[in-house]
mmCIF file of C-alpha atoms and ligand atoms in Angstrom:
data_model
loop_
_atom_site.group_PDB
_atom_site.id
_atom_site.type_symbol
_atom_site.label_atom_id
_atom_site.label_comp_id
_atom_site.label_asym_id
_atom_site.label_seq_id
_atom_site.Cartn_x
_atom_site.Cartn_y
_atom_site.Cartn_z
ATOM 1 C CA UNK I 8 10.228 -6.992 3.991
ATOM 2 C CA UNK I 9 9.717 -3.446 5.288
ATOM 3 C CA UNK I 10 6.912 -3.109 7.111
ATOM 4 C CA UNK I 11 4.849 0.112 6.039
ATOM 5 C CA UNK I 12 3.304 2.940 8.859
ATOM 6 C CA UNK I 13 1.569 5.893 7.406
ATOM 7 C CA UNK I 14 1.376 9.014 10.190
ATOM 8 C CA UNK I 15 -1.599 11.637 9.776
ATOM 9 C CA UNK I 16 -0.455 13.876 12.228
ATOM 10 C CA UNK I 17 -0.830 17.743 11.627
ATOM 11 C CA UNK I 18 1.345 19.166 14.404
ATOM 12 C CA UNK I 19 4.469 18.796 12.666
ATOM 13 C CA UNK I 20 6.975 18.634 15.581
ATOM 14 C CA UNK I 21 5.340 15.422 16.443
ATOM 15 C CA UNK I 22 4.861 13.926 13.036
ATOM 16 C CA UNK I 23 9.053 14.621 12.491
ATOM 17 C CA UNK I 24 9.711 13.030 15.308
ATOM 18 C CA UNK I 25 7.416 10.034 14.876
ATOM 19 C CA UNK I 26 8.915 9.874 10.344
ATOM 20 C CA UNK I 27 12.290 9.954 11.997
ATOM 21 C CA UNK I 28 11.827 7.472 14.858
ATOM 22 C CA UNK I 29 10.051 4.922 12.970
ATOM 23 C CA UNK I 30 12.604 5.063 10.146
ATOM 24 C CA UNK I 31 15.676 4.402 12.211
ATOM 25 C CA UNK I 32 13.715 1.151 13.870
ATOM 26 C CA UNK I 33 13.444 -0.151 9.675
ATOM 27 C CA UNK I 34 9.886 0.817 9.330
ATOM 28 C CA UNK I 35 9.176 2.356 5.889
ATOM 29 C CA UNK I 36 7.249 5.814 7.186
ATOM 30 C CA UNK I 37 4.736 7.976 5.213
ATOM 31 C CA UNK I 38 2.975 10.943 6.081
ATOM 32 C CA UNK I 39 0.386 13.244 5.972
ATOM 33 C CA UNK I 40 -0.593 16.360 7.938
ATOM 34 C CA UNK I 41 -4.116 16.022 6.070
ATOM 35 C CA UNK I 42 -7.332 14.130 6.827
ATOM 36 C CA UNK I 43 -8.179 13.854 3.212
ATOM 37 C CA UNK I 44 -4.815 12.689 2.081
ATOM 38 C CA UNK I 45 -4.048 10.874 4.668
ATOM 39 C CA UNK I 46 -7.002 8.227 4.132
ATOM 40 C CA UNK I 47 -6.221 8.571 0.124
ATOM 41 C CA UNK I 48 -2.902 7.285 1.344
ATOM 42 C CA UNK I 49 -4.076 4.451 3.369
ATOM 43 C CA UNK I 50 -6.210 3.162 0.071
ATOM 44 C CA UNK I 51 -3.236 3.881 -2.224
ATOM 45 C CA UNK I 52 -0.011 2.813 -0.175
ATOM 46 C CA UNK I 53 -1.451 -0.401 1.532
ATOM 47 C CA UNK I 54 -0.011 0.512 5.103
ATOM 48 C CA UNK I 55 -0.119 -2.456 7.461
ATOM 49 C CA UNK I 56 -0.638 0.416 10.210
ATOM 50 C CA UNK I 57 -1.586 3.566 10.523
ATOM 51 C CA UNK I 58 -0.961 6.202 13.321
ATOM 52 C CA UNK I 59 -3.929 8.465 13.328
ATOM 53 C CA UNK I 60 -4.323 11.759 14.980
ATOM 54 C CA UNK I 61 -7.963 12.861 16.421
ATOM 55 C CA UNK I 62 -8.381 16.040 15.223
ATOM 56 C CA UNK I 63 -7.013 17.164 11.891
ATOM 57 C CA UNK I 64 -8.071 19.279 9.212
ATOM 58 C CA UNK I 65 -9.912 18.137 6.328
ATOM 59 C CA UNK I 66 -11.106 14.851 8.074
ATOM 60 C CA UNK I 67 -10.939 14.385 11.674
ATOM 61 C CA UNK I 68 -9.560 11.033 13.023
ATOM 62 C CA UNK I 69 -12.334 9.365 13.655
ATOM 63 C CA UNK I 70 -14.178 9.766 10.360
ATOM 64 C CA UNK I 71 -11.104 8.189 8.602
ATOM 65 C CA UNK I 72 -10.857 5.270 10.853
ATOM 66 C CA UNK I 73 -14.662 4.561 10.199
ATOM 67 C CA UNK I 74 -14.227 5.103 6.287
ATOM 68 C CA UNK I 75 -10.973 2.542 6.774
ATOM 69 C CA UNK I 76 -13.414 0.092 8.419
ATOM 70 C CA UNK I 77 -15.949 0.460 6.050
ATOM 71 C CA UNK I 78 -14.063 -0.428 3.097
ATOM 72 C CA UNK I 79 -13.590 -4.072 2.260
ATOM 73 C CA UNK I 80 -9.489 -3.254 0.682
ATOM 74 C CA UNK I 81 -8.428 -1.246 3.553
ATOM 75 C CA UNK I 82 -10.925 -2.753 6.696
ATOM 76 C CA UNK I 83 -8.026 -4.929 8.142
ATOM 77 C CA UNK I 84 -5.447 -1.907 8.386
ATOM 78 C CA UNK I 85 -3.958 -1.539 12.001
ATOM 79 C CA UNK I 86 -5.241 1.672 13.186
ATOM 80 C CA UNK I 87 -3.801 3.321 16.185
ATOM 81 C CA UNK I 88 -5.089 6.788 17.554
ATOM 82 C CA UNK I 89 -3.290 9.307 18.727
ATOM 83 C CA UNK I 90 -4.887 11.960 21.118
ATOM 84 C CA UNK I 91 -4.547 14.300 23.562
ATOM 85 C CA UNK I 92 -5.348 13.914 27.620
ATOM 86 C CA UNK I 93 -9.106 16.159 27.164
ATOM 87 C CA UNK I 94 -10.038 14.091 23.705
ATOM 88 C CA UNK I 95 -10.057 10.682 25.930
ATOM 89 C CA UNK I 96 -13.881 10.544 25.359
ATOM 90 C CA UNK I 97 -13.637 11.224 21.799
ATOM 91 C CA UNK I 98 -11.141 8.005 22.036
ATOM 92 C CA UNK I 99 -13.348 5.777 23.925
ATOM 93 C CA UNK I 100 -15.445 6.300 20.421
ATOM 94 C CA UNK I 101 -12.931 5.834 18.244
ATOM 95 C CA UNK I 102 -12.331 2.698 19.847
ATOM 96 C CA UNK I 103 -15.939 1.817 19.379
ATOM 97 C CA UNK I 104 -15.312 2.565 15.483
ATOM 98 C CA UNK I 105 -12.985 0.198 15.320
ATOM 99 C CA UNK I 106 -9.751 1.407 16.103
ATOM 100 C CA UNK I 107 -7.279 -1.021 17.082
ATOM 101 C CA UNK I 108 -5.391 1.104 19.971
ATOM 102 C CA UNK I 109 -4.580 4.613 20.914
ATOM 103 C CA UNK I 110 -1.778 6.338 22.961
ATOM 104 C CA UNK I 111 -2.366 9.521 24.545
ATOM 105 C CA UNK I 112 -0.358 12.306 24.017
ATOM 106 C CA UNK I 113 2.427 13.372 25.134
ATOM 107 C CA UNK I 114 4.088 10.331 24.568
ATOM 108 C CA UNK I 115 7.584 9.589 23.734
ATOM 109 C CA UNK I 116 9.056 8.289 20.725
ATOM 110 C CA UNK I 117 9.970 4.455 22.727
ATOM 111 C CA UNK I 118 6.228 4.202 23.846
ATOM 112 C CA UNK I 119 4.790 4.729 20.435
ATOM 113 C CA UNK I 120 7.637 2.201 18.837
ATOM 114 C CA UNK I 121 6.929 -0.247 21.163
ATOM 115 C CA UNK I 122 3.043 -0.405 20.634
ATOM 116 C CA UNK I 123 3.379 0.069 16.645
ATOM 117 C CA UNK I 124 5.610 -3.212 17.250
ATOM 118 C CA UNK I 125 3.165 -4.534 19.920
ATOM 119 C CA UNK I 126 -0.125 -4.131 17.210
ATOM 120 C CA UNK I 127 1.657 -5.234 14.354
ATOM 121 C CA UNK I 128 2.538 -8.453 16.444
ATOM 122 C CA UNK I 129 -0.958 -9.025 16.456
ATOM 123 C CA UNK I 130 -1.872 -8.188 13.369
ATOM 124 C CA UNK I 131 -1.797 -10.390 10.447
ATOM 125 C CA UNK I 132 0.517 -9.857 8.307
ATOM 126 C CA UNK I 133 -2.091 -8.914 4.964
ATOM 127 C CA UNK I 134 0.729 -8.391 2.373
ATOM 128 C CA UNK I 135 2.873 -11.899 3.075
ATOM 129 C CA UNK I 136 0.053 -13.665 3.590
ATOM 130 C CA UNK I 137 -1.585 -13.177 0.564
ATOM 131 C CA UNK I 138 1.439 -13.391 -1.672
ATOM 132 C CA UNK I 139 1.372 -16.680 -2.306
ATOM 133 C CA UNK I 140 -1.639 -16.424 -4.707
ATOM 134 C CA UNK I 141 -2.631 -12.504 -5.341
ATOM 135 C CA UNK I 142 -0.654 -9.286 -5.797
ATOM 136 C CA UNK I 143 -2.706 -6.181 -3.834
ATOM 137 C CA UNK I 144 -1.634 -2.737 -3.744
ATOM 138 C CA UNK I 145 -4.410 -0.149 -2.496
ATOM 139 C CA UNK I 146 -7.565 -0.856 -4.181
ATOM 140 C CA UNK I 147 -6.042 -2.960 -6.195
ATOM 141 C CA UNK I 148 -6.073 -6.941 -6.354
ATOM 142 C CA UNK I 149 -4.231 -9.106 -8.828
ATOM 143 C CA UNK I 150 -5.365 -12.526 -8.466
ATOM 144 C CA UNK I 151 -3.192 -14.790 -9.373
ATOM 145 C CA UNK I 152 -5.558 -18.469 -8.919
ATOM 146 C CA UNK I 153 -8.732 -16.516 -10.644
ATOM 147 C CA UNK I 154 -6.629 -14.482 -13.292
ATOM 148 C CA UNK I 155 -8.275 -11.537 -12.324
ATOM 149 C CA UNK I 156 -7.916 -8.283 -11.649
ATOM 150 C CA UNK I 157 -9.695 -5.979 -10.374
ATOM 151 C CA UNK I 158 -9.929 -1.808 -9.014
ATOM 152 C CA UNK I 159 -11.821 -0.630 -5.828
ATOM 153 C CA UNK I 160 -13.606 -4.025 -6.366
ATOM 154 C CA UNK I 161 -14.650 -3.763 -10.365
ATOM 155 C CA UNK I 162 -12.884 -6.670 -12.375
ATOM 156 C CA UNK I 163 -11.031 -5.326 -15.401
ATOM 157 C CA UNK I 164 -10.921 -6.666 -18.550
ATOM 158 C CA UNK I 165 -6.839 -8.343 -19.183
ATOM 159 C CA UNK I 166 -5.956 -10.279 -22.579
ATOM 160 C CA UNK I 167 -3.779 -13.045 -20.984
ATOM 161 C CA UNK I 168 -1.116 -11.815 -22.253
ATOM 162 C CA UNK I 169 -1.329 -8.851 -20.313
ATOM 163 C CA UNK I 170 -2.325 -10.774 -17.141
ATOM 164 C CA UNK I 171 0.991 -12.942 -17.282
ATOM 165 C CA UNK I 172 3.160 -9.797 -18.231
ATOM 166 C CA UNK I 173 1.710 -7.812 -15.432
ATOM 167 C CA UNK I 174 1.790 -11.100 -13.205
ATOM 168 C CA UNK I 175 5.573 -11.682 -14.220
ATOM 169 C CA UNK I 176 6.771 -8.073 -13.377
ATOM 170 C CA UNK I 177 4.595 -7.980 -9.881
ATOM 171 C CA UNK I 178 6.549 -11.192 -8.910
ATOM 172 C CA UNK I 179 9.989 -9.252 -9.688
ATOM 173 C CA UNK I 180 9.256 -6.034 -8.206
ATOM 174 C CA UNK I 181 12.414 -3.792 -8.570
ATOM 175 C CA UNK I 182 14.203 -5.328 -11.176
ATOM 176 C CA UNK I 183 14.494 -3.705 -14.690
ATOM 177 C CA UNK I 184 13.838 -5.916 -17.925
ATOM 178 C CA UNK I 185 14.312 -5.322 -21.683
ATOM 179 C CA UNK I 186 11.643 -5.699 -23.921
ATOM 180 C CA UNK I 187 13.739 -8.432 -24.948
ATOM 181 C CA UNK I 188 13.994 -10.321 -21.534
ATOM 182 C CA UNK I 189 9.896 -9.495 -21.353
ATOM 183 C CA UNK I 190 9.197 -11.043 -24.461
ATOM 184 C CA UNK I 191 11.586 -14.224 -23.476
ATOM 185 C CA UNK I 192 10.526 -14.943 -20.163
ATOM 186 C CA UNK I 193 7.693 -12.618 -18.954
ATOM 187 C CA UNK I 194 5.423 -14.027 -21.657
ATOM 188 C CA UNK I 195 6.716 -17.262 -22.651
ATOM 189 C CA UNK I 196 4.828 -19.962 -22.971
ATOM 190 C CA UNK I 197 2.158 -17.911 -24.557
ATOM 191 C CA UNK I 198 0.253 -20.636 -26.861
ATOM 192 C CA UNK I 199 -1.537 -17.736 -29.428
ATOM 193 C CA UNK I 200 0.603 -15.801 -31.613
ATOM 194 C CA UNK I 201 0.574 -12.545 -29.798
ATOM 195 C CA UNK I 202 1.562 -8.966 -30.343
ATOM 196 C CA UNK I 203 5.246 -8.859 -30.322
ATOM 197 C CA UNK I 204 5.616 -5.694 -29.040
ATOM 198 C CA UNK I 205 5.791 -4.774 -25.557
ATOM 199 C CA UNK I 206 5.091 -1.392 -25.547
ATOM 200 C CA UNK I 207 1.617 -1.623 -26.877
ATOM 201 C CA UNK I 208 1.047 -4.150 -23.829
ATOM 202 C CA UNK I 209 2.497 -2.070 -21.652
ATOM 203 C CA UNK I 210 0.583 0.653 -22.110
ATOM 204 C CA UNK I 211 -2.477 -1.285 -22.511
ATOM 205 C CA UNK I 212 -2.088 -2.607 -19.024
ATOM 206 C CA UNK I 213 -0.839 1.098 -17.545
ATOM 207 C CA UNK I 214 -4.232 2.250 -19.107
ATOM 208 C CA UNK I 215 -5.927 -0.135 -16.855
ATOM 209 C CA UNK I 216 -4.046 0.166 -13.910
ATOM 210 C CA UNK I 217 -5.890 3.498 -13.171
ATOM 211 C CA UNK I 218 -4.927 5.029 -10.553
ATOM 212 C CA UNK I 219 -1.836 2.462 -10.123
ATOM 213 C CA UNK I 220 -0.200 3.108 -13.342
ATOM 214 C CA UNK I 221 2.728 4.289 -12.111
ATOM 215 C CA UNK I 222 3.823 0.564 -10.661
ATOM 216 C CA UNK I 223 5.108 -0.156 -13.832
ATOM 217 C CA UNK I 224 7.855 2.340 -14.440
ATOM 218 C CA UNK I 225 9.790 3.364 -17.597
ATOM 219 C CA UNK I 226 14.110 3.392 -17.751
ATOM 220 C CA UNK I 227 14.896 5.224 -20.207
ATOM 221 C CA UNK I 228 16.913 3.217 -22.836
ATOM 222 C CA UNK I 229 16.450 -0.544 -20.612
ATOM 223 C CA UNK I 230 13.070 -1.490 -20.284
ATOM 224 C CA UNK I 231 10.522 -1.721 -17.517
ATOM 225 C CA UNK I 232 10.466 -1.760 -13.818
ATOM 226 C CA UNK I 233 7.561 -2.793 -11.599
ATOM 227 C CA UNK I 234 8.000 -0.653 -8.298
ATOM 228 C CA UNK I 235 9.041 -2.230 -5.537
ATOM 229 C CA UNK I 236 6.245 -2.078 -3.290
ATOM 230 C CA UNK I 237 6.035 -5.162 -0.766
HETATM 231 CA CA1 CA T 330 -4.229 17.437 15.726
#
């Protein structure tokens, strides 16, 4: 499984060379040049680390790593600050906010490989760990032992029907089913007589997805896809 970094970096020069470094060592690399976005990203995408500049617009580094420390979904994201030389007191506090590490720019493109590798090593791995017995994406947690779901921490309301289609296509993430192969083996064993068509459930369950509806994606003239996402 790829492991995923997310780089909020607004000098761009840098933030290319980081996307393209990180890439070609198998990481799977977002970005942002954006405060803002960037933390929306780290609550959305689930990174396992995060490369954070100190000063950027819209939210400077060390706000975000304090708002990804606060929250209880994102708290145990790897955070790594990046600075430059003069900001070294400003990192001395982001350290005391919780981030994990921080490099000092310049750097090269080895040195920051080798301590995203070096953190991660430490880190535990959130995604495999948990797979066993929950699905979690951003803010949101499928659990699998409870039969619950829930969104930023709110349970919502599943039929179990919906639960064990929405189970059944997280545990197959990247393959495309027909409504036929759904109704067959994604609900099967159902004991109540239940809707027969897919579509309604589908949409039922996109509906209270949120923000996350787009992990269950529509092919045109197959079926439906779960995106593949860990
Ligand atoms: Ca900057």
């Amino acid at each position: 499984m790829k492991r995923k970094i997310l780089v909020v970096e607004d000098e761009l020069d840098i933030l290319e060379v980081l996307e393209f470094n990180l890439a070609r060592e198998g990481f799977k690399v977002l970005t942002s040049s954006d405060g803002e976005e960037g933390l929306a990203l780290v609550k959305s995408e689930a990174p396992d680390l995060v490369l954070l500049d100190l000063m950027l617009p819209g939210m400077d580094g060390i706000e975000i790593c304090r708002r990804i420390r606060e929250d209880p979904v994102t708290s145990q994201t790897v955070v790594v600050m990046l600075t430059a030389k003069s900001e070294e007191s400003d990192v001395v506090l982001g350290l005391g906010i919780g981030a994990d590490d921080y490099i000092a720019k310049p750097f090269s493109p080895r040195e920051v490989i080798a301590r995203v590798k070096a953190n991660l090593r430490r880190a535990p791995d959130v995604q495999s760990k948990t797979r066993e017995d929950s699905f979690r994406y951003g803010d949101l947690v499928v659990d699998y032992a409870k039969h619950e779901v829930t969104l930023a921490g709110s349970p919502q309301s599943f039929t179990a029907t919906e639960f064990r289609l929405l189970r059944f296509l997280a545990d197959h993430q990247g393959r495309v089913f027909t409504r036929d192969e759904l109704l067959t083996r994604g609900i099967k064993g159902e004991v109540v007589v239940v809707d027969r068509n897919i579509d309604v459930h589908i949409r039922s369950i996109r509906k209270k997805l949120g923000p996350h509806r787009d992990l269950i994606e529509t092919i045109r003239g197959v079926g439906y896809r779960f995106k593949e996402v860990s």
